[in-house]
Coordinates of C-alpha atoms in Angstrom, one line a residue:
M120 CA 31.1 -55.6 -18.3
S121 CA 31.0 -57.3 -15.2
E122 CA 27.8 -56.9 -13.7
W123 CA 29.9 -55.7 -10.1
E124 CA 31.6 -53.1 -12.9
S125 CA 28.4 -51.0 -12.7
S126 CA 28.1 -47.6 -10.5
D127 CA 24.8 -48.6 -8.6
Y128 CA 26.1 -52.7 -7.8
E129 CA 26.5 -52.6 -4.4
P130 CA 27.6 -48.5 -4.7
W131 CA 28.4 -48.4 -0.7
L132 CA 31.1 -50.4 -1.2
P133 CA 34.8 -50.8 -2.5
V134 CA 35.5 -52.9 -4.6
T135 CA 37.5 -55.8 -2.7
E136 CA 34.4 -56.0 -0.3
K137 CA 31.7 -55.8 -2.9
S138 CA 30.4 -59.4 -2.8
N139 CA 31.1 -61.5 -6.7
P140 CA 28.0 -62.8 -8.6
L141 CA 30.2 -65.6 -10.1
T142 CA 29.9 -67.3 -7.0
R143 CA 26.4 -66.1 -5.7
D144 CA 26.4 -70.2 -5.5
L145 CA 29.6 -71.4 -3.6
D146 CA 28.2 -72.4 -1.0
R147 CA 26.1 -74.6 -1.9
S148 CA 27.7 -76.2 -5.2
P149 CA 29.7 -79.6 -5.4
A150 CA 33.4 -79.4 -5.6
G151 CA 33.5 -78.9 -9.2
D152 CA 31.4 -76.3 -9.4
V153 CA 32.9 -74.6 -6.6
L154 CA 36.0 -74.9 -9.5
R155 CA 34.9 -73.5 -11.5
M156 CA 33.4 -70.7 -10.2
L157 CA 36.5 -69.9 -8.8
Q158 CA 38.9 -70.2 -12.4
A159 CA 35.8 -67.3 -13.8
C160 CA 37.2 -65.3 -10.6
D161 CA 40.3 -65.3 -10.7
A162 CA 40.4 -64.9 -14.6
E163 CA 39.1 -61.5 -13.2
M164 CA 42.1 -60.0 -12.2
F165 CA 44.1 -60.8 -16.3
Q166 CA 40.9 -59.2 -17.7
P167 CA 41.1 -56.2 -19.9
E168 CA 40.5 -53.2 -19.1
T169 CA 36.0 -51.8 -19.9
E170 CA 34.7 -48.1 -20.8
T171 CA 34.7 -48.7 -16.7
A172 CA 36.9 -46.3 -14.5
Y173 CA 38.6 -49.3 -12.8
Q174 CA 42.5 -50.0 -13.9
R175 CA 43.4 -53.8 -14.9
F176 CA 47.0 -55.0 -15.1
S177 CA 47.0 -54.0 -18.9
S178 CA 45.9 -50.7 -18.2
V179 CA 48.4 -48.0 -19.9
G180 CA 48.8 -46.3 -16.4
V181 CA 49.5 -49.5 -14.5
V182 CA 51.6 -50.9 -16.9
G183 CA 53.9 -48.0 -16.5
A184 CA 54.3 -48.2 -12.8
L185 CA 55.4 -51.5 -13.0
V186 CA 58.0 -50.4 -15.2
E187 CA 59.4 -47.8 -13.4
L188 CA 58.8 -49.4 -9.8
A189 CA 61.0 -52.3 -11.7
E190 CA 63.7 -49.5 -13.5
R191 CA 64.7 -47.9 -9.5
V192 CA 64.3 -51.8 -8.5
Q193 CA 66.8 -52.3 -11.0
L194 CA 69.2 -49.0 -10.1
I195 CA 69.4 -50.6 -6.1
L196 CA 70.5 -53.8 -7.4
K197 CA 73.1 -52.4 -9.5
V198 CA 74.2 -49.8 -6.8
S199 CA 74.2 -52.5 -4.2
S200 CA 76.1 -54.7 -6.9
S201 CA 79.4 -52.1 -7.4
R202 CA 79.0 -50.3 -3.9
D203 CA 78.6 -50.3 -0.1
P204 CA 75.8 -53.4 -0.7
V205 CA 74.2 -51.9 2.9
D206 CA 74.1 -48.5 1.3
S207 CA 70.2 -49.2 0.2
L208 CA 67.7 -51.3 1.1
I209 CA 64.1 -52.1 -0.1
V210 CA 62.0 -53.2 2.2
L211 CA 58.6 -55.2 1.7
S212 CA 55.3 -54.7 4.8
G213 CA 52.3 -55.4 5.4
C214 CA 49.7 -56.7 7.5
G215 CA 48.3 -60.8 7.5
T216 CA 48.4 -62.5 4.2
S217 CA 50.2 -59.3 2.4
G218 CA 52.9 -59.0 5.5
R219 CA 53.2 -63.2 4.7
L220 CA 53.7 -62.2 1.2
A221 CA 56.2 -59.7 2.3
F222 CA 58.2 -62.4 4.0
L223 CA 57.7 -64.8 1.4
L224 CA 59.4 -61.8 -1.0
A225 CA 62.0 -60.9 0.9
S226 CA 63.4 -64.0 1.5
G227 CA 62.8 -65.3 -2.2
F228 CA 64.7 -62.8 -3.5
N229 CA 67.2 -62.3 -0.9
R230 CA 68.2 -66.3 -1.3
A231 CA 68.1 -65.6 -5.6
L232 CA 71.0 -62.4 -4.7
R233 CA 72.7 -64.9 -2.5
Q234 CA 73.2 -67.5 -5.3
L235 CA 74.7 -65.5 -7.3
D236 CA 77.4 -64.1 -4.4
Q237 CA 75.8 -60.9 -4.0
S238 CA 74.4 -59.0 -0.9
P239 CA 70.8 -59.7 0.3
V240 CA 69.4 -55.6 -0.6
Y241 CA 65.3 -57.2 0.6
S242 CA 64.0 -56.8 4.0
Y243 CA 60.6 -57.4 5.2
I244 CA 57.7 -56.3 8.1
I245 CA 54.8 -57.8 9.1
A246 CA 52.2 -56.2 11.5
G247 CA 53.1 -58.4 14.8
G248 CA 55.8 -59.6 14.3
D249 CA 57.0 -62.9 13.2
R250 CA 54.4 -64.6 15.1
A251 CA 52.3 -63.1 13.5
L252 CA 53.8 -65.7 9.8
L253 CA 51.2 -68.1 11.6
S254 CA 48.6 -67.0 13.4
S255 CA 46.4 -64.0 13.3
Q256 CA 47.4 -60.6 15.4
E257 CA 44.8 -58.3 14.6
A258 CA 45.7 -55.8 17.0
P259 CA 49.0 -54.7 15.4
E260 CA 46.8 -54.9 12.2
D261 CA 44.6 -51.9 13.4
D262 CA 46.9 -49.6 15.1
P263 CA 49.6 -47.6 14.4
E264 CA 51.0 -47.3 17.8
L265 CA 51.4 -51.1 17.9
G266 CA 54.1 -53.3 16.5
T267 CA 57.7 -54.7 16.6
L268 CA 60.4 -53.0 18.2
S269 CA 62.6 -55.9 18.2
L270 CA 63.4 -59.1 16.3
K271 CA 64.0 -60.9 18.3
Q272 CA 61.2 -60.2 21.3
V273 CA 57.3 -59.8 20.1
G274 CA 55.2 -56.9 22.3
L275 CA 53.3 -53.9 22.2
L276 CA 55.2 -50.9 23.7
P277 CA 54.6 -47.8 23.6
G278 CA 55.8 -45.1 21.2
S279 CA 54.7 -45.4 17.5
A280 CA 56.2 -49.0 16.7
S281 CA 55.5 -48.6 13.0
Q282 CA 58.1 -45.6 12.5
T283 CA 60.6 -47.8 14.6
L284 CA 60.3 -50.7 12.2
L285 CA 60.7 -48.6 9.8
Y286 CA 63.8 -46.4 10.8
K287 CA 64.6 -50.3 12.8
A288 CA 64.8 -51.9 8.9
C289 CA 66.4 -48.9 7.2
E290 CA 68.9 -47.3 10.1
G291 CA 72.6 -46.0 8.1
K292 CA 70.4 -46.2 4.7
R293 CA 70.8 -43.7 2.0
R294 CA 68.1 -45.0 -0.4
V295 CA 65.1 -46.9 0.0
L296 CA 62.4 -48.5 -1.8
F297 CA 59.1 -49.0 0.9
I298 CA 56.4 -50.7 -0.5
G299 CA 53.8 -50.6 1.6
I300 CA 50.7 -54.1 0.9
S301 CA 47.3 -52.7 2.2
C302 CA 44.5 -54.5 -0.6
G303 CA 42.1 -53.2 0.4
L304 CA 43.7 -49.9 1.3
S305 CA 42.4 -49.8 4.8
A306 CA 45.3 -51.0 7.9
P307 CA 46.1 -48.6 9.6
F308 CA 49.3 -50.4 10.2
V309 CA 51.0 -49.6 6.3
A310 CA 49.1 -46.7 6.8
A311 CA 51.4 -45.1 9.5
Q312 CA 54.2 -46.2 7.5
L313 CA 53.6 -44.5 4.4
D314 CA 52.8 -41.7 5.9
F315 CA 56.1 -41.6 7.7
C316 CA 58.1 -42.3 4.0
L317 CA 56.0 -39.3 2.6
Q318 CA 57.4 -37.2 5.8
H319 CA 61.1 -38.5 4.7
P320 CA 61.8 -37.8 0.7
E321 CA 65.4 -37.3 0.6
V322 CA 65.4 -41.2 2.0
F323 CA 62.3 -42.6 1.4
T324 CA 60.2 -43.6 -1.9
P325 CA 57.1 -45.0 -1.1
V326 CA 54.8 -47.5 -2.8
L327 CA 51.6 -48.8 -2.1
V328 CA 50.0 -51.7 -3.9
G329 CA 46.1 -52.3 -3.5
F330 CA 43.2 -53.1 -5.3
N331 CA 40.1 -50.3 -4.4
P332 CA 40.5 -46.9 -6.6
A333 CA 42.6 -44.5 -4.7
H334 CA 39.1 -42.7 -3.7
Q335 CA 37.6 -45.9 -1.9
A336 CA 40.6 -46.2 0.3
R337 CA 39.3 -46.2 3.7
A338 CA 38.1 -42.4 5.7
E339 CA 37.7 -43.7 9.0
P340 CA 39.8 -41.4 11.4
I341 CA 43.0 -43.4 12.8
P342 CA 43.1 -42.9 15.8
G343 CA 45.7 -40.7 17.6
C344 CA 46.4 -39.7 13.9
S345 CA 46.1 -36.4 12.0
F346 CA 45.4 -38.2 8.5
T347 CA 42.9 -41.1 7.3
F348 CA 44.7 -43.8 4.3
L349 CA 42.2 -42.2 1.9
S350 CA 44.2 -39.1 2.8
V351 CA 47.6 -40.9 2.5
A352 CA 46.6 -42.8 -0.6
Q353 CA 45.6 -39.2 -1.6
R354 CA 49.1 -37.8 -1.0
M355 CA 50.5 -41.5 -2.5
Q356 CA 48.7 -39.6 -5.7
E357 CA 49.5 -36.0 -6.1
R358 CA 54.2 -38.4 -5.6
A359 CA 52.9 -40.5 -7.7
R360 CA 52.6 -37.3 -10.4
R361 CA 56.1 -36.5 -10.3
R362 CA 57.6 -40.1 -9.9
E363 CA 57.9 -39.0 -6.3
A364 CA 56.0 -42.1 -5.4
F365 CA 54.0 -45.2 -6.6
L366 CA 50.4 -46.1 -6.3
I367 CA 50.3 -49.8 -7.7
N368 CA 46.1 -50.2 -7.4
P369 CA 44.5 -52.3 -10.4
A370 CA 41.5 -53.1 -10.2
V371 CA 41.3 -57.7 -10.0
G372 CA 37.0 -57.7 -9.1
P373 CA 35.5 -58.7 -5.8
E374 CA 36.4 -62.0 -3.6
A375 CA 35.0 -65.3 -4.1
V376 CA 34.5 -64.8 -1.1
S377 CA 33.3 -61.5 0.3
G378 CA 36.3 -59.5 2.1
S379 CA 38.1 -62.1 2.1
S380 CA 41.4 -60.6 0.3
R381 CA 43.5 -63.5 1.3
M382 CA 42.2 -64.6 -2.1
K383 CA 42.3 -63.1 -4.6
G384 CA 43.6 -60.0 -3.1
G385 CA 46.7 -62.3 -2.3
S386 CA 47.4 -63.8 -5.4
A387 CA 47.7 -60.6 -7.0
T388 CA 49.9 -59.1 -4.4
K389 CA 52.0 -62.1 -5.4
I390 CA 52.1 -61.8 -9.1
L391 CA 52.3 -58.2 -8.9
L392 CA 55.2 -57.6 -6.8
E393 CA 57.4 -60.8 -8.6
V394 CA 56.7 -59.8 -11.9
V395 CA 58.6 -56.3 -11.0
L396 CA 61.3 -58.5 -9.3
S397 CA 62.0 -60.5 -11.4
A398 CA 62.0 -58.2 -14.5
A399 CA 64.4 -56.0 -12.3
H400 CA 66.4 -58.9 -11.2
A401 CA 65.9 -60.0 -15.2
T402 CA 66.9 -56.5 -16.1
A403 CA 63.9 -56.7 -18.4
A404 CA 62.9 -53.3 -16.9
T405 CA 60.4 -52.8 -20.5
K406 CA 56.8 -52.5 -21.2
H407 CA 57.0 -56.0 -23.2
G408 CA 59.1 -57.9 -20.6
I409 CA 56.5 -56.8 -18.2
L410 CA 53.7 -57.7 -20.3
Q411 CA 55.1 -60.7 -20.9
H412 CA 55.3 -61.9 -16.7
I413 CA 51.7 -61.2 -16.8
K414 CA 51.2 -63.3 -19.4
A415 CA 53.1 -66.4 -18.3
Y416 CA 50.7 -65.9 -15.0
E417 CA 47.3 -66.1 -16.9
E418 CA 48.7 -68.9 -18.5
T419 CA 49.9 -71.0 -15.4
V420 CA 46.9 -70.0 -13.5
D421 CA 44.7 -71.4 -16.5
F422 CA 47.3 -74.5 -16.6
T423 CA 46.5 -74.9 -12.9
Y424 CA 42.5 -75.1 -13.3
S425 CA 42.8 -77.3 -16.4
Q426 CA 43.5 -80.1 -14.1
R427 CA 39.9 -79.2 -12.9
E428 CA 39.6 -83.4 -12.6
E429 CA 42.9 -83.8 -10.3
L430 CA 41.8 -80.7 -8.6
T431 CA 37.8 -81.5 -7.8
A432 CA 38.8 -85.2 -6.3
V433 CA 42.0 -83.3 -3.9
V434 CA 39.1 -80.6 -2.6
E435 CA 36.1 -83.6 -2.6
A436 CA 38.9 -85.7 -0.6
A437 CA 39.7 -82.9 1.6
G438 CA 35.8 -82.4 2.2
H439 CA 35.8 -86.1 4.0
S440 CA 38.4 -85.9 5.7
L441 CA 37.0 -82.4 7.9
L442 CA 33.4 -83.7 8.0
G443 CA 35.4 -87.2 9.1
G444 CA 37.4 -85.3 12.0
G445 CA 40.4 -85.2 9.9
R446 CA 42.4 -82.5 8.5
V447 CA 44.2 -81.1 5.9
C448 CA 47.9 -80.8 6.4
Y449 CA 50.8 -78.6 3.4
L450 CA 53.8 -80.7 3.1
G451 CA 56.1 -78.5 1.0
W452 CA 59.4 -76.9 1.0
G453 CA 60.8 -73.9 -0.3
S454 CA 58.6 -71.5 -1.9
P455 CA 55.9 -73.9 -2.0
G456 CA 56.0 -74.9 1.1
V457 CA 55.4 -71.1 2.5
L458 CA 52.3 -70.7 1.2
G459 CA 51.8 -73.7 3.2
L460 CA 51.5 -72.6 5.7
I461 CA 50.7 -68.9 4.6
D462 CA 47.4 -71.0 3.1
A463 CA 47.0 -72.1 6.8
S464 CA 47.6 -69.6 9.3
E465 CA 44.6 -67.9 7.4
C466 CA 41.8 -70.8 7.6
V467 CA 41.5 -70.1 10.9
P468 CA 39.7 -66.0 10.6
T469 CA 39.2 -66.7 7.5
F470 CA 36.7 -69.2 7.3
G471 CA 36.4 -70.4 11.4
A472 CA 37.7 -73.7 10.9
D473 CA 39.9 -75.0 13.9
Y474 CA 43.5 -74.8 14.7
E475 CA 43.8 -78.8 14.3
D476 CA 42.0 -78.6 10.7
I477 CA 44.7 -77.0 8.2
R478 CA 48.2 -77.3 9.0
G479 CA 51.9 -76.4 7.6
F480 CA 54.8 -78.6 7.1
I481 CA 58.4 -77.4 5.6
S482 CA 60.6 -79.5 4.9
G483 CA 63.1 -78.0 7.2
G484 CA 60.9 -76.4 9.5
Y485 CA 62.3 -72.6 11.2
K486 CA 65.8 -73.4 9.7
E487 CA 63.6 -73.8 6.0
L488 CA 61.7 -70.6 6.8
S489 CA 65.2 -68.9 7.9
N490 CA 62.7 -65.5 9.5
N491 CA 63.9 -62.7 11.3
E492 CA 63.2 -63.9 14.7
G493 CA 63.7 -68.0 14.5
P494 CA 62.0 -70.7 16.0
L495 CA 58.9 -70.0 16.9
T496 CA 57.9 -73.1 18.8
S497 CA 56.3 -71.2 21.6
L498 CA 53.6 -69.9 19.6
V499 CA 52.4 -73.8 18.9
C500 CA 52.1 -73.9 22.1
E501 CA 50.0 -71.4 22.5
E502 CA 47.4 -72.1 20.1
K503 CA 47.0 -75.6 21.0
E504 CA 45.8 -73.9 24.4

């Protein structure tokens, strides 16, 4: 059992906000030791279930929920390919990195469908609109009444923005699978969307993805709302027992940098949702298929960290560049390029980096990005100012 799993280890904090004993010396260690700490921290995602109350990736309840969710996705794909392609929709939504991953997954799996001459069925919502793909937009994340009302214009307008987003994305649909991502079970923006879905079960099947136990969801009142994230999570639990909703919340352990859920939380989000969607697209929605997909990701993580000498050299070079007044630039294409943009966008609010310190560039620019609102060139000018 890991130290953080003990009931007396920082009991006042949810799992995603605890400090990680593995990385206590992270800020004063050389690059090689930092990589060893990060490897140990990431390995916690794949640890088997212990005698504690925390679920893990491989827990029976988690795997069962992943299988059933993949079956739901599989059904939507089947219906969309054989009947009206606009009859059903899968919406992924989140704030910050969670919203950026929603975009990454939706665009990637839509691309896979187009390559098979099938109509896309995925849509994404990110708090703050497409500008939040490239920069922090914290106000919409914290207020359920704020959000994007148009795919072409970004504004904070009156009314329930999260509900409007759902209506715009799902108008005319008979079947909508809504996947709300909130690593800490805490974002009011996502809570409001899930609450709306729970009120309209005739159309929506809600899914909540996060990495705290349900009872650790944020209990603080949300201004202007009659619910808290905790009450929403509890309703999701109740519906999940009747197979009317899905709550997927294995504990992956505290972050390497306390509370920075864009790190391991982001990785776990990408892994779990790619496992589900890949299994559905490959018609491998079985317990064995899901476990095989998870095992493949574990092996990929292990292989990546096995290149420690090369990774250490890259980390040291990046540090020297920043200390010398230079910058770090990600250059990529396709999904890897988008991941570079995601990482660069989070370095400012999470680590206090300057806008020019960490930059991301994708081959093909906005055409390759293919985001809903198109080029966001005005945002670059705002950031430089």
